[in-house]
CSV table of C-alpha atoms (C1' of nucleotides) in Angstrom, one decimal:
chain,number,residue,atom,x,y,z
A,1479,MET,CA,-42.2,26.3,3.0
A,1480,ASP,CA,-45.6,25.0,2.5
A,1481,ASP,CA,-48.7,24.7,4.9
A,1482,LEU,CA,-47.0,25.1,8.6
A,1483,THR,CA,-50.4,25.5,10.6
A,1484,GLU,CA,-50.8,21.8,11.7
A,1485,MET,CA,-47.1,21.8,13.3
A,1486,LEU,CA,-47.5,25.5,14.7
A,1487,LYS,CA,-50.4,24.2,16.8
A,1488,GLY,CA,-49.0,24.5,20.5
A,1489,THR,CA,-46.0,26.2,19.5
A,1490,LEU,CA,-47.4,29.8,18.1
A,1491,GLU,CA,-48.9,30.8,21.3
A,1492,GLY,CA,-45.5,29.9,22.9
A,1493,CYS,CA,-43.9,32.2,20.3
A,1494,VAL,CA,-46.1,34.9,20.9
A,1495,LEU,CA,-45.3,34.5,24.7
A,1496,GLU,CA,-41.9,34.9,24.1
A,1497,ILE,CA,-42.1,38.0,21.9
A,1498,ILE,CA,-44.2,39.9,24.2
A,1499,GLY,CA,-42.2,38.6,27.3
A,1500,SER,CA,-38.8,40.4,25.6
A,1501,GLU,CA,-40.6,43.6,25.1
A,1502,GLU,CA,-44.1,45.2,25.4
A,1503,THR,CA,-45.7,45.1,22.3
A,1504,TYR,CA,-49.0,44.9,20.1
A,1505,GLY,CA,-50.7,42.6,17.8
A,1506,TYR,CA,-49.9,44.2,14.6
A,1507,ALA,CA,-46.1,44.5,15.2
A,1508,VAL,CA,-46.2,40.7,17.0
A,1509,THR,CA,-47.6,39.5,13.4
A,1510,ARG,CA,-44.8,41.6,11.6
A,1511,GLN,CA,-42.3,40.0,13.8
A,1512,LEU,CA,-43.7,36.7,13.0
A,1513,ASN,CA,-43.4,37.2,9.5
A,1514,GLU,CA,-40.0,38.4,9.5
A,1515,LEU,CA,-38.8,35.5,11.7
A,1516,GLY,CA,-39.8,33.0,9.0
A,1517,PHE,CA,-43.7,32.2,9.7
A,1518,ALA,CA,-44.4,34.2,6.6
A,1519,ASP,CA,-48.2,32.8,6.4
A,1520,VAL,CA,-49.4,34.0,9.9
A,1521,VAL,CA,-51.9,36.7,9.5
A,1522,GLU,CA,-53.4,39.0,11.8
A,1523,GLY,CA,-56.4,37.3,12.9
A,1524,THR,CA,-54.5,34.6,14.0
A,1525,VAL,CA,-52.3,36.5,16.3
A,1526,TYR,CA,-55.5,38.5,17.7
A,1527,THR,CA,-57.2,35.6,18.4
A,1528,ILE,CA,-53.9,34.2,20.5
A,1529,LEU,CA,-53.7,37.7,22.4
A,1530,LEU,CA,-57.3,37.5,23.4
A,1531,ARG,CA,-56.8,34.0,25.0
A,1532,LEU,CA,-53.8,35.1,26.7
A,1533,GLU,CA,-55.7,38.2,27.9
A,1534,ARG,CA,-59.0,35.9,28.9
A,1535,ASN,CA,-56.4,33.2,30.6
A,1536,GLY,CA,-54.8,36.0,32.7
A,1537,LEU,CA,-51.2,35.7,31.3
A,1538,VAL,CA,-50.7,39.5,30.4
A,1539,ARG,CA,-51.1,43.0,31.2
A,1540,VAL,CA,-53.1,45.1,28.5
A,1541,THR,CA,-52.6,48.7,28.1
A,1542,LYS,CA,-54.5,51.0,25.4
A,1543,ARG,CA,-52.4,53.8,24.0
A,1544,PRO,CA,-53.0,56.0,21.1
A,1545,SER,CA,-50.6,55.8,18.0
A,1546,GLU,CA,-49.7,58.6,15.7
A,1547,VAL,CA,-50.1,56.4,12.6
A,1548,GLY,CA,-53.6,54.8,13.0
A,1549,PRO,CA,-56.1,53.5,15.4
A,1550,PRO,CA,-55.1,53.1,19.1
A,1551,ARG,CA,-52.7,50.3,20.0
A,1552,LYS,CA,-53.4,47.5,22.7
A,1553,PHE,CA,-49.9,46.7,24.3
A,1554,TYR,CA,-49.4,43.7,25.8
A,1555,ALA,CA,-46.8,42.8,28.5
A,1556,LEU,CA,-46.3,39.3,30.7
A,1557,ASN,CA,-47.3,39.3,34.3
A,1558,GLU,CA,-46.2,36.6,36.6
A,1559,ALA,CA,-48.3,34.0,35.5
A,1560,GLY,CA,-47.5,34.6,32.1
A,1561,ARG,CA,-43.7,34.3,32.7
A,1562,GLU,CA,-44.5,30.9,34.5
A,1563,GLU,CA,-46.5,29.9,31.4
A,1564,LEU,CA,-43.6,30.8,29.3
A,1565,ALA,CA,-41.2,29.0,31.1
A,1566,ARG,CA,-43.4,25.9,31.0
A,1567,PHE,CA,-43.6,26.4,27.5
A,1568,TRP,CA,-39.9,26.4,26.7
A,1569,ALA,CA,-39.5,23.0,29.0
A,1570,LYS,CA,-42.1,21.2,26.9
A,1571,TRP,CA,-40.3,22.7,23.7
A,1572,GLN,CA,-37.0,21.4,25.0
A,1573,TYR,CA,-38.5,17.9,25.7
A,1574,VAL,CA,-40.5,17.0,22.4
A,1575,SER,CA,-38.0,18.8,20.1
A,1576,SER,CA,-35.1,16.8,21.8
A,1577,ARG,CA,-36.9,13.5,21.5
A,1578,ILE,CA,-38.0,14.1,17.7
A,1579,ASP,CA,-34.6,14.9,17.0
A,1580,ARG,CA,-33.5,11.7,18.4
A,1581,LEU,CA,-36.1,9.8,16.5
A,1582,LYS,CA,-34.8,11.7,13.3
A,1583,GLU,CA,-31.2,10.3,14.2
A,1584,GLY,CA,-32.5,7.1,14.3
A,1585,GLY,CA,-31.9,6.7,17.9
A,1586,ARG,CA,-34.2,3.9,18.8
B,560,MET,CA,-43.7,16.1,31.7
B,561,ASP,CA,-47.4,17.6,31.8
B,562,ASP,CA,-49.6,17.5,28.9
B,563,LEU,CA,-47.8,17.4,25.5
B,564,THR,CA,-50.8,16.9,23.2
B,565,GLU,CA,-51.0,20.6,21.9
B,566,MET,CA,-47.6,20.6,20.9
B,567,LEU,CA,-47.6,16.9,19.4
B,568,LYS,CA,-50.1,18.4,16.8
B,569,GLY,CA,-48.8,18.2,13.3
B,570,THR,CA,-45.6,16.2,14.4
B,571,LEU,CA,-47.1,13.2,15.8
B,572,GLU,CA,-48.1,11.7,12.5
B,573,GLY,CA,-44.7,12.5,11.3
B,574,CYS,CA,-43.1,10.5,14.2
B,575,VAL,CA,-45.7,7.6,13.4
B,576,LEU,CA,-44.2,7.8,9.6
B,577,GLU,CA,-40.8,7.5,10.6
B,578,ILE,CA,-41.3,4.9,12.7
B,579,ILE,CA,-43.1,2.4,10.2
B,580,GLY,CA,-40.6,4.1,7.6
B,581,SER,CA,-37.6,2.2,9.1
B,582,GLU,CA,-39.4,-0.9,9.6
B,583,GLU,CA,-42.6,-2.5,8.8
B,584,THR,CA,-44.6,-2.9,11.8
B,585,TYR,CA,-48.1,-2.7,13.7
B,586,GLY,CA,-49.8,0.0,15.7
B,587,TYR,CA,-49.7,-2.0,19.0
B,588,ALA,CA,-45.9,-1.8,18.7
B,589,VAL,CA,-45.8,1.7,17.4
B,590,THR,CA,-47.4,2.8,20.6
B,591,ARG,CA,-45.1,1.1,22.5
B,592,GLN,CA,-42.1,2.5,20.6
B,593,LEU,CA,-43.7,6.1,21.2
B,594,ASN,CA,-44.2,5.5,24.9
B,595,GLU,CA,-40.5,4.2,25.2
B,596,LEU,CA,-39.2,7.1,23.3
B,597,GLY,CA,-40.7,9.5,25.8
B,598,PHE,CA,-44.2,10.3,24.7
B,599,ALA,CA,-45.5,8.4,27.4
B,600,ASP,CA,-48.8,9.4,27.5
B,601,VAL,CA,-49.6,8.5,24.0
B,602,VAL,CA,-52.1,5.8,23.6
B,603,GLU,CA,-53.4,3.2,21.4
B,604,GLY,CA,-56.4,5.1,20.4
B,605,THR,CA,-54.3,7.9,19.1
B,606,VAL,CA,-52.0,5.9,17.0
B,607,TYR,CA,-54.7,3.9,15.3
B,608,THR,CA,-56.5,7.1,14.3
B,609,ILE,CA,-53.2,8.2,12.5
B,610,LEU,CA,-52.7,4.8,11.0
B,611,LEU,CA,-56.5,4.7,9.7
B,612,ARG,CA,-55.8,8.3,8.3
B,613,LEU,CA,-52.3,7.1,6.6
B,614,GLU,CA,-54.1,4.4,5.2
B,615,ARG,CA,-57.1,6.6,3.8
B,616,ASN,CA,-54.5,9.0,2.4
B,617,GLY,CA,-52.7,6.4,0.4
B,618,LEU,CA,-49.3,6.4,2.2
B,619,VAL,CA,-49.0,3.3,3.6
B,620,ARG,CA,-49.0,-0.5,2.1
B,621,VAL,CA,-51.0,-2.7,4.5
B,622,THR,CA,-50.7,-6.3,5.4
B,623,LYS,CA,-52.9,-8.4,7.5
B,624,ARG,CA,-50.6,-11.2,9.4
B,625,PRO,CA,-51.6,-13.7,12.2
B,626,SER,CA,-50.0,-13.5,15.6
B,627,GLU,CA,-49.0,-16.2,18.1
B,628,VAL,CA,-49.7,-13.9,21.0
B,629,GLY,CA,-53.3,-12.6,20.4
B,630,PRO,CA,-55.3,-11.0,17.6
B,631,PRO,CA,-54.2,-10.6,13.9
B,632,ARG,CA,-51.9,-7.7,13.5
B,633,LYS,CA,-52.3,-5.1,10.7
B,634,PHE,CA,-48.4,-4.4,9.4
B,635,TYR,CA,-47.7,-0.9,7.8
B,636,ALA,CA,-45.0,0.0,5.3
B,637,LEU,CA,-44.6,3.1,3.7
B,638,ASN,CA,-45.2,3.4,0.0
B,639,GLU,CA,-43.7,5.8,-2.5
B,640,ALA,CA,-46.0,8.7,-1.3
B,641,GLY,CA,-45.3,7.9,2.2
B,642,ARG,CA,-41.7,8.2,1.4
B,643,GLU,CA,-42.3,11.7,0.0
B,644,GLU,CA,-44.6,13.0,2.7
B,645,LEU,CA,-41.9,11.7,5.4
B,646,ALA,CA,-39.3,13.6,3.6
B,647,ARG,CA,-41.7,16.8,3.5
B,648,PHE,CA,-42.3,16.3,7.3
B,649,TRP,CA,-38.7,16.4,8.1
B,650,ALA,CA,-38.2,19.4,5.9
B,651,LYS,CA,-41.0,21.3,7.8
B,652,TRP,CA,-39.5,20.3,11.1
B,653,GLN,CA,-36.2,21.5,10.4
B,654,TYR,CA,-37.5,24.8,9.2
B,655,VAL,CA,-39.9,25.2,11.9
B,656,SER,CA,-37.8,24.0,14.8
B,657,SER,CA,-34.6,26.0,13.8
B,658,ARG,CA,-36.6,29.1,13.6
B,659,ILE,CA,-38.3,28.5,17.2
B,660,ASP,CA,-34.7,27.8,18.5
B,661,ARG,CA,-33.7,31.0,17.3
B,662,LEU,CA,-36.5,32.8,18.6
B,663,LYS,CA,-35.6,31.0,22.2
B,664,GLU,CA,-32.0,32.6,21.7
B,665,GLY,CA,-33.2,35.9,21.5
B,666,GLY,CA,-32.1,36.2,17.6
B,667,ARG,CA,-34.4,38.9,16.5
C,727,DC,C1',-62.9,-23.9,33.8
C,728,DT,C1',-63.6,-19.2,35.1
C,729,DC,C1',-61.2,-15.2,35.8
C,730,DT,C1',-57.7,-12.1,34.6
C,731,DA,C1',-54.0,-9.9,32.0
C,732,DC,C1',-52.0,-8.7,27.9
C,733,DT,C1',-52.3,-8.0,22.9
C,734,DA,C1',-54.8,-5.9,18.9
C,735,DC,C1',-57.8,-2.9,16.4
C,736,DT,C1',-62.3,-0.2,15.8
C,737,DC,C1',-64.9,4.0,16.1
C,738,DG,C1',-68.1,7.9,17.6
C,739,DG,C1',-67.4,12.1,20.2
C,740,DT,C1',-65.1,16.1,22.3
C,741,DG,C1',-61.9,20.0,23.1
C,742,DA,C1',-58.1,22.9,21.7
C,743,DT,C1',-55.8,25.1,17.9
C,744,DA,C1',-54.8,28.1,13.7
C,745,DC,C1',-56.9,30.0,9.9
C,746,DC,C1',-60.3,32.2,7.1
C,747,DG,C1',-63.2,36.1,5.5
C,748,DT,C1',-65.2,40.1,6.5
C,749,DG,C1',-65.9,44.1,9.0
C,750,DT,C1',-65.0,48.6,11.4
C,751,DA,C1',-61.8,52.3,11.9
C,752,DG,C1',-58.2,55.8,12.2
C,753,DT,C1',-54.4,58.3,9.7
C,754,DG,C1',-51.6,60.1,5.6
C,755,DG,C1',-50.6,60.4,0.7
C,756,DT,C1',-52.2,61.8,-4.1
D,66,DA,C1',-62.5,61.4,-3.1
D,67,DC,C1',-60.1,57.5,-3.1
D,68,DC,C1',-56.6,54.3,-1.7
D,69,DA,C1',-53.0,52.5,1.2
D,70,DC,C1',-51.4,51.4,5.6
D,71,DT,C1',-52.2,50.5,10.2
D,72,DA,C1',-54.9,48.1,13.8
D,73,DC,C1',-58.3,45.4,16.3
D,74,DA,C1',-62.7,42.1,16.5
D,75,DC,C1',-65.4,38.1,15.5
D,76,DG,C1',-68.0,33.9,13.6
D,77,DG,C1',-67.3,30.0,11.2
D,78,DT,C1',-64.0,25.9,9.7
D,79,DA,C1',-60.7,22.2,9.5
D,80,DT,C1',-57.6,19.4,11.5
D,81,DC,C1',-55.6,16.9,15.1
D,82,DA,C1',-54.9,14.6,19.4
D,83,DC,C1',-57.4,12.4,22.9
D,84,DC,C1',-61.1,10.0,25.5
D,85,DG,C1',-64.2,6.2,26.2
D,86,DA,C1',-66.3,2.3,25.0
D,87,DG,C1',-66.5,-1.8,22.6
D,88,DT,C1',-64.7,-6.3,20.1
D,89,DA,C1',-61.8,-10.2,20.2
D,90,DG,C1',-57.7,-13.6,20.5
D,91,DT,C1',-54.2,-16.1,23.5
D,92,DA,C1',-52.3,-17.7,27.9
D,93,DG,C1',-51.5,-18.3,32.8
D,94,DA,C1',-53.1,-18.4,37.6
D,95,DG,C1',-56.5,-20.2,40.9
DNA sequence: CTCTACTACTCGGTGATACCGTGTAGTGGT
DNA sequence: ACCACTACACGGTATCACCGAGTAGTAGAG
Protein backbone atom coordinates (compact mmCIF):
# COMPACT_ATOMS: atom_id res chain seq x y z
CA MET A 1 0.00 0.00 0.00
CA ASP A 2 1.41 3.35 -1.01
CA ASP A 3 1.74 6.47 1.08
CA LEU A 4 -0.81 6.63 3.89
CA THR A 5 0.64 9.53 5.85
CA GLU A 6 -2.00 12.11 5.02
CA MET A 7 -4.82 9.73 5.86
CA LEU A 8 -3.18 8.87 9.19
CA LYS A 9 -3.13 12.46 10.31
CA GLY A 10 -5.42 12.75 13.28
CA THR A 11 -5.83 8.99 13.65
CA LEU A 12 -2.32 7.78 14.37
CA GLU A 13 -2.25 9.54 17.72
CA GLY A 14 -5.50 7.79 18.61
CA CYS A 15 -4.03 4.44 17.63
CA VAL A 16 -1.07 5.05 19.92
CA LEU A 17 -3.47 5.99 22.73
CA GLU A 18 -5.36 2.73 22.20
CA ILE A 19 -2.16 0.67 22.23
CA ILE A 20 -0.76 2.14 25.41
CA GLY A 21 -4.25 2.07 26.90
CA SER A 22 -4.51 -1.68 26.57
CA GLU A 23 -1.16 -2.30 28.26
CA GLU A 24 1.73 -0.27 29.65
CA THR A 25 4.42 -0.22 26.97
CA TYR A 26 7.22 1.82 25.42
CA GLY A 27 7.97 3.63 22.17
CA TYR A 28 10.00 1.05 20.35
CA ALA A 29 7.41 -1.68 21.05
CA VAL A 30 4.54 0.60 19.99
CA THR A 31 6.28 1.16 16.66
CA ARG A 32 6.63 -2.60 16.14
CA GLN A 33 2.96 -3.15 17.00
CA LEU A 34 1.86 -0.51 14.52
CA ASN A 35 4.05 -2.10 11.85
CA GLU A 36 2.55 -5.54 12.48
CA LEU A 37 -0.92 -4.02 12.45
CA GLY A 38 -0.44 -3.00 8.82
CA PHE A 39 1.05 0.47 9.19
CA ALA A 40 4.36 -0.78 7.89
CA ASP A 41 5.85 2.60 7.08
CA VAL A 42 5.35 4.20 10.47
CA VAL A 43 8.79 4.85 11.83
CA GLU A 44 10.18 5.33 15.32
CA GLY A 45 10.69 9.07 15.04
CA THR A 46 6.98 9.51 14.35
CA VAL A 47 5.91 7.48 17.36
CA TYR A 48 8.30 9.29 19.68
CA THR A 49 6.99 12.67 18.66
CA ILE A 50 3.47 11.45 19.41
CA LEU A 51 4.53 10.07 22.80
CA LEU A 52 6.28 13.31 23.73
CA ARG A 53 3.14 15.19 22.72
CA LEU A 54 0.94 12.94 24.87
CA GLU A 55 3.30 13.52 27.78
CA ARG A 56 3.32 17.27 27.22
CA ASN A 57 -0.50 17.27 27.12
CA GLY A 58 -0.73 15.36 30.40
CA LEU A 59 -2.47 12.28 29.01
CA VAL A 60 0.03 9.66 30.19
CA ARG A 61 2.00 8.48 33.17
CA VAL A 62 5.65 7.82 32.35
CA THR A 63 7.96 5.38 34.11
CA LYS A 64 11.58 4.83 33.17
CA ARG A 65 12.87 1.30 33.68
CA PRO A 66 16.11 -0.45 32.71
CA SER A 67 16.12 -3.04 29.92
CA GLU A 68 18.18 -6.24 29.66
CA VAL A 69 18.71 -5.82 25.94
CA GLY A 70 19.57 -2.16 25.50
CA PRO A 71 19.13 1.35 26.81
CA PRO A 72 16.51 2.11 29.47
CA ARG A 73 12.88 2.21 28.34
CA LYS A 74 10.26 4.86 28.97
CA PHE A 75 7.03 3.02 29.76
CA TYR A 76 3.77 4.84 29.07
CA ALA A 77 0.34 4.28 30.60
CA LEU A 78 -2.86 6.28 30.22
CA ASN A 79 -4.04 8.38 33.14
CA GLU A 80 -7.66 9.46 33.59
CA ALA A 81 -7.33 12.35 31.11
CA GLY A 82 -5.79 9.94 28.62
CA ARG A 83 -8.69 7.50 28.92
CA GLU A 84 -11.15 10.33 28.35
CA GLU A 85 -9.20 11.48 25.31
CA LEU A 86 -9.19 7.91 23.98
CA ALA A 87 -12.98 7.70 24.38
CA ARG A 88 -13.36 11.00 22.52
CA PHE A 89 -11.11 9.68 19.77
CA TRP A 90 -13.21 6.55 19.21
CA ALA A 91 -16.41 8.61 19.23
CA LYS A 92 -14.97 10.86 16.54
CA TRP A 93 -13.73 7.87 14.57
CA GLN A 94 -17.15 6.25 14.70
CA TYR A 95 -18.77 9.47 13.55
CA VAL A 96 -16.37 10.21 10.70
CA SER A 97 -15.90 6.68 9.39
CA SER A 98 -19.63 5.92 9.31
CA ARG A 99 -20.29 9.07 7.31
CA ILE A 100 -17.50 8.39 4.86
CA ASP A 101 -18.73 4.82 4.40
CA ARG A 102 -22.22 6.19 3.71
CA LEU A 103 -20.78 8.55 1.10
CA LYS A 104 -18.93 5.60 -0.45
CA GLU A 105 -22.15 3.59 -0.73
CA GLY A 106 -23.76 6.48 -2.59
CA GLY A 107 -26.10 7.37 0.24
CA ARG A 108 -26.81 10.93 -0.69
CA MET B 1 -19.57 16.58 17.42
CA ASP B 2 -16.53 18.61 18.32
CA ASP B 3 -13.59 19.48 16.11
CA LEU B 4 -12.99 16.93 13.35
CA THR B 5 -10.47 18.83 11.28
CA GLU B 6 -7.41 16.74 12.10
CA MET B 7 -9.26 13.51 11.41
CA LEU B 8 -10.47 14.82 8.06
CA LYS B 9 -6.97 15.46 6.81
CA GLY B 10 -6.33 13.26 3.84
CA THR B 11 -9.96 12.16 3.61
CA LEU B 12 -11.84 15.35 2.88
CA GLU B 13 -10.18 15.67 -0.51
CA GLY B 14 -11.30 12.11 -1.30
CA CYS B 15 -14.85 12.97 -0.27
CA VAL B 16 -14.84 15.92 -2.64
CA LEU B 17 -13.53 13.67 -5.40
CA GLU B 18 -16.38 11.23 -4.77
CA ILE B 19 -18.99 13.98 -4.83
CA ILE B 20 -17.87 15.55 -8.07
CA GLY B 21 -17.32 12.06 -9.49
CA SER B 22 -20.96 11.14 -9.07
CA GLU B 23 -22.21 14.27 -10.81
CA GLU B 24 -20.79 17.44 -12.31
CA THR B 25 -21.18 20.16 -9.68
CA TYR B 26 -19.66 23.34 -8.25
CA GLY B 27 -17.96 24.47 -5.07
CA TYR B 28 -20.83 26.06 -3.25
CA ALA B 29 -23.05 23.00 -3.79
CA VAL B 30 -20.26 20.64 -2.73
CA THR B 31 -19.97 22.51 0.54
CA ARG B 32 -23.71 22.19 1.15
CA GLN B 33 -23.60 18.46 0.39
CA LEU B 34 -20.74 17.93 2.84
CA ASN B 35 -22.64 19.86 5.50
CA GLU B 36 -25.77 17.73 4.97
CA LEU B 37 -23.63 14.60 5.04
CA GLY B 38 -22.64 15.37 8.63
CA PHE B 39 -19.53 17.46 8.13
CA ALA B 40 -21.34 20.51 9.41
CA ASP B 41 -18.29 22.64 10.10
CA VAL B 42 -16.70 22.34 6.67
CA VAL B 43 -16.71 25.80 5.24
CA GLU B 44 -16.55 27.17 1.70
CA GLY B 45 -12.96 28.35 1.88
CA THR B 46 -11.84 24.82 2.65
CA VAL B 47 -13.71 23.29 -0.28
CA TYR B 48 -12.44 25.90 -2.71
CA THR B 49 -8.83 25.28 -1.74
CA ILE B 50 -9.39 21.58 -2.38
CA LEU B 51 -11.01 22.26 -5.74
CA LEU B 52 -8.16 24.57 -6.80
CA ARG B 53 -5.71 21.84 -5.76
CA LEU B 54 -7.56 19.22 -7.80
CA GLU B 55 -7.49 21.58 -10.77
CA ARG B 56 -3.79 22.30 -10.32
CA ASN B 57 -3.07 18.56 -10.12
CA GLY B 58 -4.97 17.91 -13.34
CA LEU B 59 -7.65 15.66 -11.86
CA VAL B 60 -10.71 17.60 -13.02
CA ARG B 61 -12.30 19.24 -16.03
CA VAL B 62 -13.61 22.72 -15.28
CA THR B 63 -16.48 24.51 -17.05
CA LYS B 64 -17.67 27.98 -16.18
CA ARG B 65 -21.40 28.56 -16.60
CA PRO B 66 -23.70 31.43 -15.68
CA SER B 67 -26.20 31.07 -12.84
CA GLU B 68 -29.70 32.50 -12.55
CA VAL B 69 -29.32 33.22 -8.85
CA GLY B 70 -25.86 34.73 -8.52
CA PRO B 71 -22.35 34.92 -9.91
CA PRO B 72 -21.19 32.39 -12.52
CA ARG B 73 -20.39 28.89 -11.30
CA LYS B 74 -17.33 26.78 -11.93
CA PHE B 75 -18.53 23.25 -12.61
CA TYR B 76 -16.15 20.41 -11.89
CA ALA B 77 -16.07 16.88 -13.33
CA LEU B 78 -13.49 14.13 -12.93
CA ASN B 79 -11.26 13.28 -15.84
CA GLU B 80 -9.52 9.93 -16.26
CA ALA B 81 -6.71 10.85 -13.85
CA GLY B 82 -9.31 11.98 -11.32
CA ARG B 83 -11.18 8.67 -11.53
CA GLU B 84 -7.92 6.80 -10.96
CA GLU B 85 -7.11 9.00 -7.98
CA LEU B 86 -10.59 8.37 -6.58
CA ALA B 87 -10.10 4.61 -6.89
CA ARG B 88 -6.75 4.90 -5.09
CA PHE B 89 -8.42 6.94 -2.37
CA TRP B 90 -11.08 4.32 -1.69
CA ALA B 91 -8.46 1.55 -1.68
CA LYS B 92 -6.47 3.47 0.91
CA TRP B 93 -9.58 4.19 2.93
CA GLN B 94 -10.56 0.53 2.92
CA TYR B 95 -7.05 -0.43 4.02
CA VAL B 96 -6.71 2.14 6.79
CA SER B 97 -10.24 1.98 8.18
CA SER B 98 -10.29 -1.81 8.35
CA ARG B 99 -7.03 -1.83 10.30
CA ILE B 100 -8.17 0.85 12.70
CA ASP B 101 -11.43 -1.01 13.28
CA ARG B 102 -9.42 -4.15 13.99
CA LEU B 103 -7.31 -2.24 16.52
CA LYS B 104 -10.51 -0.93 18.10
CA GLU B 105 -11.88 -4.45 18.51
CA GLY B 106 -8.70 -5.44 20.32
CA GLY B 107 -7.51 -7.66 17.50
CA ARG B 108 -3.81 -7.72 18.33
C1' DC C 1 -33.45 52.95 -3.99
C1' DT C 2 -30.79 51.45 -0.40
C1' DC C 3 -29.98 47.66 2.62
C1' DT C 4 -29.65 43.02 3.61
C1' DA C 5 -29.39 38.17 2.56
C1' DC C 6 -28.00 34.61 -0.18
C1' DT C 7 -25.09 32.89 -3.73
C1' DA C 8 -20.25 32.11 -5.49
C1' DC C 9 -15.29 32.28 -5.86
C1' DT C 10 -10.23 33.83 -4.44
C1' DC C 11 -6.21 34.22 -1.68
C1' DG C 12 -2.65 35.01 2.00
C1' DG C 13 -1.58 33.33 6.34
C1' DT C 14 -1.95 29.92 10.51
C1' DG C 15 -1.72 25.63 13.29
C1' DA C 16 -1.58 20.77 13.63
C1' DT C 17 0.35 16.57 12.18
C1' DA C 18 3.23 12.84 10.30
C1' DC C 19 7.73 12.26 8.33
C1' DC C 20 12.83 12.62 7.42
C1' DG C 21 17.44 12.56 8.76
C1' DT C 22 20.72 12.50 12.04
C1' DG C 23 22.67 11.91 16.46
C1' DT C 24 23.33 9.56 20.91
C1' DA C 25 23.69 5.45 23.56
C1' DG C 26 23.31 0.57 25.69
C1' DT C 27 23.81 -4.60 24.83
C1' DG C 28 25.50 -8.69 22.63
C1' DG C 29 27.37 -11.64 18.91
C1' DT C 30 31.33 -12.61 15.56
C1' DA D 1 37.07 -3.99 16.82
C1' DC D 2 32.97 -4.14 14.28
C1' DC D 3 28.22 -4.62 13.42
C1' DA D 4 23.35 -5.39 14.49
C1' DC D 5 19.61 -4.57 17.26
C1' DT D 6 17.47 -1.94 20.75
C1' DA D 7 15.89 2.75 22.41
C1' DC D 8 15.18 7.66 22.59
C1' DA D 9 15.61 12.82 21.10
C1' DC D 10 15.33 16.68 18.00
C1' DG D 11 15.48 20.20 14.24
C1' DG D 12 13.52 20.86 9.95
C1' DT D 13 9.95 19.89 6.07
C1' DA D 14 5.55 19.08 3.46
C1' DT D 15 0.82 18.67 3.47
C1' DC D 16 -3.53 19.66 4.81
C1' DA D 17 -7.81 21.84 6.72
C1' DC D 18 -9.02 26.24 8.48
C1' DC D 19 -9.43 31.31 9.19
C1' DG D 20 -10.36 35.81 7.69
C1' DA D 21 -10.97 39.10 4.58
C1' DG D 22 -12.10 40.53 0.08
C1' DT D 23 -14.75 40.68 -4.47
C1' DA D 24 -19.10 40.10 -7.03
C1' DG D 25 -23.78 38.91 -8.78
C1' DT D 26 -29.02 38.52 -7.86
C1' DA D 27 -33.24 39.38 -5.47
C1' DG D 28 -36.49 40.78 -2.03
C1' DA D 29 -37.87 44.02 2.01
C1' DG D 30 -38.36 48.46 3.76
